[in-house]
Short mmCIF file of C-alpha atoms in Angstrom, two decimals:
data_model
loop_
_atom_site.label_atom_id
_atom_site.label_comp_id
_atom_site.label_asym_id
_atom_site.label_seq_id
_atom_site.Cartn_x
_atom_site.Cartn_y
_atom_site.Cartn_z
CA LEU G 274 25.76 -17.66 1.30
CA LEU G 275 26.83 -15.72 -1.75
CA LEU G 276 29.26 -17.38 -4.10
CA SER G 277 32.74 -16.21 -3.30
CA SER G 278 32.99 -14.74 -6.77
CA LEU G 279 30.35 -12.19 -5.81
CA TRP G 280 32.83 -10.45 -3.56
CA LEU G 281 35.88 -10.56 -5.86
CA LEU G 282 35.14 -8.02 -8.54
CA VAL G 283 38.23 -6.11 -9.66
CA ALA G 284 37.17 -3.06 -11.59
CA THR G 285 39.23 -0.33 -13.13
CA PRO G 286 38.16 3.03 -11.71
CA ALA G 287 36.49 5.06 -14.42
CA LEU G 288 35.66 8.68 -14.88
CA SER G 289 31.95 9.25 -14.65
CA ILE G 290 30.08 9.72 -17.90
CA PHE G 291 27.17 11.23 -15.96
CA GLN G 292 27.36 14.95 -15.23
CA ARG G 293 25.04 16.87 -12.93
CA PRO G 294 23.33 20.00 -14.28
CA THR G 295 25.34 23.20 -14.06
CA GLY G 296 24.94 24.84 -10.68
CA SER G 297 24.00 21.59 -8.94
CA PRO G 298 27.28 20.23 -7.54
CA ALA G 299 27.13 16.83 -5.85
CA PRO G 300 27.42 17.01 -2.09
CA PRO G 301 30.88 15.98 -0.87
CA HIS G 302 29.65 12.81 0.86
CA MET G 303 28.27 11.43 -2.44
CA GLN G 304 31.41 10.45 -4.30
CA TYR G 305 30.07 7.50 -6.25
CA LEU G 306 26.24 7.55 -6.16
CA LEU G 307 24.17 10.04 -8.11
CA GLU G 308 21.37 11.67 -6.20
CA PRO G 309 18.07 10.75 -7.91
CA VAL G 310 16.16 13.61 -9.49
CA HIS G 311 12.93 12.22 -8.00
CA THR G 312 12.97 10.27 -4.74
CA THR G 313 9.35 9.06 -5.01
CA VAL G 314 8.21 6.57 -7.63
CA HIS G 315 4.44 6.38 -8.22
CA THR G 316 2.82 3.14 -9.32
CA GLN G 317 -0.22 0.87 -8.92
CA ARG G 318 -0.74 -2.71 -7.87
CA GLY G 319 0.13 -5.13 -10.66
CA ALA G 320 2.42 -2.68 -12.48
CA THR G 321 6.20 -2.80 -12.98
CA ALA G 322 8.16 -0.09 -11.16
CA THR G 323 11.84 0.86 -11.17
CA LEU G 324 13.62 2.59 -8.28
CA PRO G 325 16.63 4.51 -9.68
CA CYS G 326 20.16 4.03 -8.37
CA VAL G 327 23.01 5.05 -10.68
CA LEU G 328 26.74 5.23 -9.98
CA ARG G 329 28.88 8.08 -11.27
CA ALA G 330 32.01 5.90 -11.12
CA LEU G 331 32.95 2.32 -10.26
CA PRO G 332 35.17 1.97 -7.18
CA ARG G 333 37.29 -1.14 -6.63
CA ASN G 334 35.70 -4.14 -4.92
CA TYR G 335 32.37 -2.41 -4.36
CA ARG G 336 28.95 -3.90 -3.64
CA VAL G 337 25.49 -2.40 -3.98
CA LYS G 338 22.90 -3.51 -1.45
CA TRP G 339 19.17 -2.84 -1.81
CA SER G 340 16.97 -3.05 1.30
CA LYS G 341 13.46 -2.11 2.38
CA VAL G 342 12.54 -0.41 5.65
CA GLU G 343 9.48 -2.05 7.19
CA PRO G 344 7.28 0.49 9.05
CA ALA G 345 5.81 -2.11 11.41
CA ASN G 346 9.18 -2.81 13.06
CA TYR G 347 11.62 -0.31 11.45
CA ARG G 348 13.89 -3.15 10.36
CA GLU G 349 15.78 -3.15 7.07
CA ASN G 350 15.23 -6.29 5.04
CA ILE G 351 17.85 -7.01 2.37
CA ILE G 352 16.40 -7.48 -1.13
CA ILE G 353 19.41 -7.89 -3.41
CA ILE G 354 23.23 -7.57 -3.34
CA THR G 355 25.37 -7.13 -6.43
CA ASN G 356 28.99 -6.42 -7.29
CA GLY G 357 28.20 -5.53 -10.90
CA LEU G 358 28.96 -9.02 -12.20
CA TYR G 359 27.01 -11.27 -9.87
CA HIS G 360 23.97 -10.76 -7.71
CA LYS G 361 21.87 -12.59 -5.13
CA ASN G 362 18.22 -12.00 -4.20
CA TYR G 363 16.83 -12.30 -0.67
CA GLY G 364 13.47 -12.50 1.07
CA PRO G 365 9.86 -12.59 -0.10
CA LEU G 366 10.46 -10.01 -2.86
CA SER G 367 13.07 -12.28 -4.42
CA PRO G 368 10.92 -13.76 -7.25
CA ARG G 369 9.72 -10.33 -8.38
CA VAL G 370 12.88 -8.20 -8.33
CA ARG G 371 15.80 -7.77 -10.68
CA LEU G 372 18.46 -5.18 -11.44
CA ARG G 373 17.62 -3.04 -14.45
CA HIS G 374 21.31 -2.86 -15.44
CA SER G 375 20.73 -0.87 -18.62
CA HIS G 376 24.46 0.03 -18.53
CA ARG G 377 27.39 -0.79 -16.27
CA TYR G 378 26.74 2.17 -13.96
CA ASP G 379 23.08 1.25 -13.46
CA ALA G 380 22.12 -0.50 -10.21
CA SER G 381 18.42 0.45 -10.33
CA LEU G 382 15.91 -2.00 -8.84
CA THR G 383 12.94 -3.18 -10.90
CA ILE G 384 9.91 -4.70 -9.13
CA THR G 385 7.43 -6.62 -11.27
CA ASN G 386 3.75 -7.24 -10.45
CA VAL G 387 3.82 -4.65 -7.65
CA ALA G 388 1.90 -5.78 -4.55
CA LEU G 389 0.25 -3.75 -1.80
CA GLU G 390 2.99 -4.65 0.68
CA ASP G 391 5.67 -3.26 -1.67
CA GLU G 392 4.77 0.34 -0.76
CA GLY G 393 7.36 1.99 1.43
CA ARG G 394 10.91 3.25 1.77
CA TYR G 395 13.84 1.59 0.03
CA ARG G 396 17.58 2.13 0.39
CA CYS G 397 20.28 1.70 -2.26
CA GLN G 398 23.62 1.45 -0.45
CA LEU G 399 27.06 1.42 -2.03
CA VAL G 400 29.31 -0.66 0.23
CA ASN G 401 32.89 0.38 -0.33
CA GLY G 402 34.94 0.00 2.84
CA LEU G 403 34.91 3.21 4.85
CA GLU G 404 33.24 5.21 2.08
CA ASP G 405 29.73 3.73 2.18
CA GLU G 406 27.03 5.88 0.58
CA SER G 407 23.29 5.46 0.22
CA VAL G 408 20.19 7.02 -1.30
CA SER G 409 16.64 6.58 0.01
CA LEU G 410 13.63 6.28 -2.28
CA THR G 411 9.91 5.82 -1.71
CA LEU G 412 7.61 3.56 -3.70
CA HIS G 413 4.14 5.08 -3.58
CA LEU G 414 1.05 3.14 -4.65
CA GLU G 415 -1.96 5.07 -5.88
CA GLY G 416 -4.90 3.74 -3.91
CA VAL G 417 -7.74 4.31 -1.49
CA VAL G 418 -8.02 4.08 2.32
CA PHE G 419 -11.23 2.83 3.90
CA PRO G 420 -12.28 2.29 7.52
CA TYR G 421 -13.23 -1.25 8.44
CA GLN G 422 -14.96 -2.93 11.38
CA PRO G 423 -16.43 -6.43 11.80
CA SER G 424 -20.06 -7.48 11.94
CA ASN G 425 -20.11 -7.48 15.76
CA GLY G 426 -19.50 -3.74 16.07
CA ARG G 427 -16.76 -1.19 16.51
CA TYR G 428 -13.51 -1.48 18.45
CA LYS G 429 -13.22 -5.27 18.26
CA PHE G 430 -9.77 -5.67 16.65
CA ASN G 431 -6.42 -5.89 18.34
CA TYR G 432 -3.56 -4.96 16.02
CA HIS G 433 -3.00 -8.46 14.65
CA GLU G 434 -6.72 -9.02 14.05
CA ALA G 435 -6.97 -5.66 12.26
CA LYS G 436 -4.03 -6.59 10.04
CA ARG G 437 -5.60 -9.95 9.20
CA ALA G 438 -9.04 -8.41 8.58
CA CYS G 439 -7.64 -5.97 5.99
CA GLU G 440 -5.76 -8.78 4.24
CA GLN G 441 -8.95 -10.85 4.08
CA GLN G 442 -10.65 -7.96 2.25
CA ASP G 443 -8.01 -7.67 -0.51
CA SER G 444 -6.20 -4.81 1.22
CA ARG G 445 -3.63 -4.19 3.93
CA LEU G 446 -3.37 -1.96 6.98
CA ALA G 447 -2.80 1.59 5.78
CA THR G 448 0.34 3.48 6.68
CA TYR G 449 0.02 6.75 8.58
CA GLN G 450 1.11 8.58 5.40
CA GLN G 451 -1.69 6.91 3.43
CA LEU G 452 -4.24 7.83 6.10
CA TYR G 453 -3.01 11.42 6.16
CA LYS G 454 -3.27 11.68 2.37
CA ALA G 455 -6.81 10.22 2.55
CA TRP G 456 -7.73 12.86 5.14
CA MET G 457 -6.42 15.63 2.87
CA GLU G 458 -8.61 14.17 0.11
CA GLY G 459 -11.71 14.26 2.32
CA LEU G 460 -11.80 11.17 4.56
CA ASP G 461 -13.85 12.07 7.65
CA TRP G 462 -14.33 9.27 10.17
CA CYS G 463 -15.07 9.37 13.88
CA ASN G 464 -13.93 5.88 14.91
CA ALA G 465 -10.26 5.34 15.75
CA GLY G 466 -8.41 2.61 13.87
CA TRP G 467 -5.06 0.86 13.69
CA VAL G 468 -2.47 1.70 11.03
CA LEU G 469 0.53 -0.35 9.98
CA ASP G 470 3.09 0.94 12.47
CA GLY G 471 0.89 0.01 15.45
CA THR G 472 -0.40 3.50 16.18
CA VAL G 473 -4.08 4.49 16.33
CA HIS G 474 -5.71 7.52 14.66
CA TYR G 475 -8.91 8.93 13.21
CA PRO G 476 -9.31 11.61 10.49
CA ILE G 477 -11.71 14.52 11.00
CA ILE G 478 -12.73 17.11 8.40
CA ASN G 479 -15.85 18.46 10.14
CA SER G 480 -15.30 19.00 13.88
CA ARG G 481 -18.33 17.87 15.90
CA GLU G 482 -19.32 16.91 19.43
CA PRO G 483 -19.12 13.09 19.13
CA CYS G 484 -15.65 13.38 17.56
CA GLY G 485 -13.65 15.27 20.17
CA GLY G 486 -15.79 18.40 20.23
CA ARG G 487 -16.45 21.35 17.95
CA LEU G 488 -13.49 23.38 19.24
CA LEU G 489 -10.80 20.99 18.03
CA LEU G 490 -9.37 21.82 14.64
CA PRO G 491 -9.73 19.38 11.72
CA GLY G 492 -6.90 16.91 11.38
CA VAL G 493 -5.75 13.35 11.91
CA ARG G 494 -6.32 12.84 15.63
CA THR G 495 -3.95 10.41 17.26
CA TYR G 496 -4.01 8.03 20.23
CA GLY G 497 -0.35 7.18 19.65
CA ALA G 498 1.11 3.70 19.97
CA LYS G 499 -1.14 1.14 21.67
CA ASP G 500 -0.74 -2.37 23.04
CA LYS G 501 -1.00 -4.62 19.97
CA GLN G 502 -2.43 -7.51 21.95
CA LYS G 503 -4.75 -5.88 24.49
CA ASP G 504 -6.07 -2.65 22.97
CA ARG G 505 -8.97 -2.82 20.53
CA PHE G 506 -9.99 -0.45 17.76
CA ASP G 507 -11.21 -0.51 14.16
CA ALA G 508 -8.86 -0.74 11.17
CA PHE G 509 -7.88 1.60 8.35
CA CYS G 510 -7.25 -0.51 5.26
CA PHE G 511 -5.54 0.43 1.99
CA THR G 512 -6.10 -1.05 -1.45
CA SER G 513 -4.93 -0.21 -4.97
CA ALA G 514 -5.92 -0.97 -8.56
CA LEU G 515 -7.51 -4.33 -9.37
CA GLN G 516 -6.31 -6.93 -11.80
CA GLY G 517 -9.87 -7.84 -12.64
CA GLU G 518 -13.43 -6.49 -12.65
CA VAL G 519 -16.22 -5.95 -10.14
CA TYR G 520 -19.79 -6.08 -11.46
CA PHE G 521 -23.32 -6.24 -10.06
CA ILE G 522 -25.90 -8.99 -10.38
CA ARG G 523 -29.44 -7.82 -9.72
CA GLY G 524 -31.81 -9.96 -7.67
CA HIS G 525 -33.45 -10.62 -4.33
CA LEU G 526 -30.80 -12.89 -2.87
CA ASN G 527 -29.80 -14.02 0.56
CA PHE G 528 -26.07 -14.20 1.35
CA LYS G 529 -25.66 -17.84 0.30
CA GLU G 530 -27.56 -17.28 -2.94
CA ALA G 531 -25.42 -14.22 -3.65
CA GLY G 532 -22.25 -16.28 -3.47
CA GLN G 533 -23.78 -18.95 -5.69
CA ALA G 534 -24.91 -16.37 -8.26
CA CYS G 535 -21.32 -15.12 -8.61
CA HIS G 536 -20.04 -18.70 -8.81
CA ASN G 537 -22.52 -19.47 -11.61
CA HIS G 538 -20.93 -16.64 -13.61
CA GLY G 539 -17.42 -18.00 -13.05
CA ALA G 540 -16.66 -15.31 -10.48
CA ALA G 541 -16.42 -14.91 -6.70
CA ILE G 542 -18.41 -12.66 -4.42
CA ALA G 543 -16.44 -9.41 -4.17
CA LYS G 544 -14.46 -8.37 -1.12
CA VAL G 545 -14.75 -4.93 0.45
CA GLY G 546 -11.34 -3.82 -0.81
CA GLN G 547 -12.24 -4.90 -4.33
CA LEU G 548 -15.43 -2.82 -4.28
CA TYR G 549 -13.50 0.24 -3.05
CA SER G 550 -10.88 -0.30 -5.75
CA ALA G 551 -13.55 -0.58 -8.48
CA TRP G 552 -15.17 2.61 -7.15
CA LYS G 553 -11.86 4.48 -7.07
CA PHE G 554 -10.16 3.26 -10.26
CA SER G 555 -13.04 2.09 -12.49
CA GLN G 556 -15.62 4.69 -11.38
CA LEU G 557 -18.14 1.96 -10.52
CA ASP G 558 -21.40 3.77 -9.76
CA ARG G 559 -24.57 1.94 -8.70
CA CYS G 560 -27.50 2.72 -6.43
CA ASP G 561 -28.06 -0.97 -5.74
CA GLY G 562 -27.07 -2.48 -2.42
CA GLY G 563 -25.21 -5.75 -2.91
CA TRP G 564 -23.76 -8.50 -0.74
CA LEU G 565 -20.00 -8.71 -0.24
CA ALA G 566 -17.80 -11.57 0.96
CA ASP G 567 -17.72 -10.42 4.61
CA GLY G 568 -21.53 -10.44 4.85
CA SER G 569 -21.89 -6.68 4.57
CA VAL G 570 -24.10 -4.88 2.04
CA ARG G 571 -22.68 -1.82 0.26
CA TYR G 572 -22.94 0.17 -2.95
CA PRO G 573 -20.49 2.54 -4.72
CA ILE G 574 -21.41 6.09 -5.74
CA THR G 575 -19.16 8.28 -7.90
CA THR G 576 -21.89 10.77 -8.89
CA PRO G 577 -23.92 11.69 -5.76
CA ARG G 578 -27.65 12.14 -6.33
CA GLU G 579 -30.78 12.48 -4.24
CA ARG G 580 -32.10 8.95 -4.77
CA CYS G 581 -28.77 7.26 -4.01
CA GLY G 582 -28.48 7.96 -0.31
CA GLY G 583 -28.73 11.73 -0.58
CA LEU G 584 -25.17 12.33 0.70
CA PRO G 585 -23.26 15.12 -1.08
CA ASP G 586 -19.93 13.32 -1.54
CA PRO G 587 -18.87 10.29 -3.58
CA GLY G 588 -18.16 7.15 -1.60
CA VAL G 589 -18.98 3.56 -0.84
CA ARG G 590 -22.21 3.52 1.17
CA SER G 591 -22.95 0.77 3.66
CA PHE G 592 -26.09 -0.94 4.94
CA GLY G 593 -24.00 -2.66 7.59
CA PHE G 594 -24.33 -6.40 8.19
CA PRO G 595 -28.00 -7.40 7.73
CA SER G 596 -29.29 -10.91 8.42
CA LYS G 597 -27.74 -13.28 5.90
CA GLU G 598 -31.19 -14.80 5.35
CA LEU G 599 -32.63 -11.51 4.12
CA ARG G 600 -33.65 -11.57 0.43
CA THR G 601 -33.48 -7.86 -0.37
CA TYR G 602 -30.23 -7.25 -2.19
CA GLY G 603 -28.27 -8.23 -5.27
CA THR G 604 -24.58 -9.09 -5.18
CA TYR G 605 -21.25 -7.67 -6.30
CA CYS G 606 -18.98 -10.20 -8.01
CA PHE G 607 -15.28 -10.15 -8.82
CA THR G 608 -13.58 -11.87 -11.72
CA GLY G 609 -9.81 -11.76 -12.10
CA LYS G 610 -7.87 -11.24 -15.30
#
């Protein structure tokens, strides 16, 4: 429980020192909170991000409550409550959040070491008796979406297995908004996969017979919500910038030798999400197939060329899941900062 003193602030009402631009009057329902100029904050994993929430005046006995809306269940999880003098943190974000409090009207939320799961919608609510007000903001991580399936073929994951599989590859299940943005940026994939809210989709740029037919327009095709226990599909995973480096070790290694080669360099064999992140954010470009932690063999291409798969677009190419005894490939290693 909060200390009783948290609820007993007595503040003298003050005239606001913050004025809106001429011609932009505040809506009548926003008496105390300023509407943010930008409602989306862009960041990357590992960065520090601040979600703005500023009061225009201090009502008596007020509280400000920050919460996050979780897309998987649409619940609001409380993050922090403050009355301007005292505050209390809640939930898993607790160790990484604080109030910026650059002045007495500032209730902005600062998140340090931003994690993949921090992406989403946040609410700053002024609790003031019958005059509650709130503003909604979105924390957007720059990142990359990739389709993922296990070694035993497509459509093997129920929702919970898909979620776990993405997490094991240094990523998380993508949101629908992340998948849609990836489609607009060129993601074209025929297999349907789970996203974070429990719905199933697949993004199509080039309409073709095996993907719903040539007559259907390009778009993100949807199967809607599916049974999270019984229904089985692939996964769409999302990852962001790395706090570390992915590099290639050349050789003719089987899977076990690949892991040992990385270990000998003080590193670990890279995960799929780490390779995608290095391709996206560090422009890692190699024609060499290399083992990854899930037993797949892939290579990242940022500059397409004839002798590197021959495909016209940048991407992470895959050789699938060859026999782990095969001594044909090198390995991709990851070392953290």
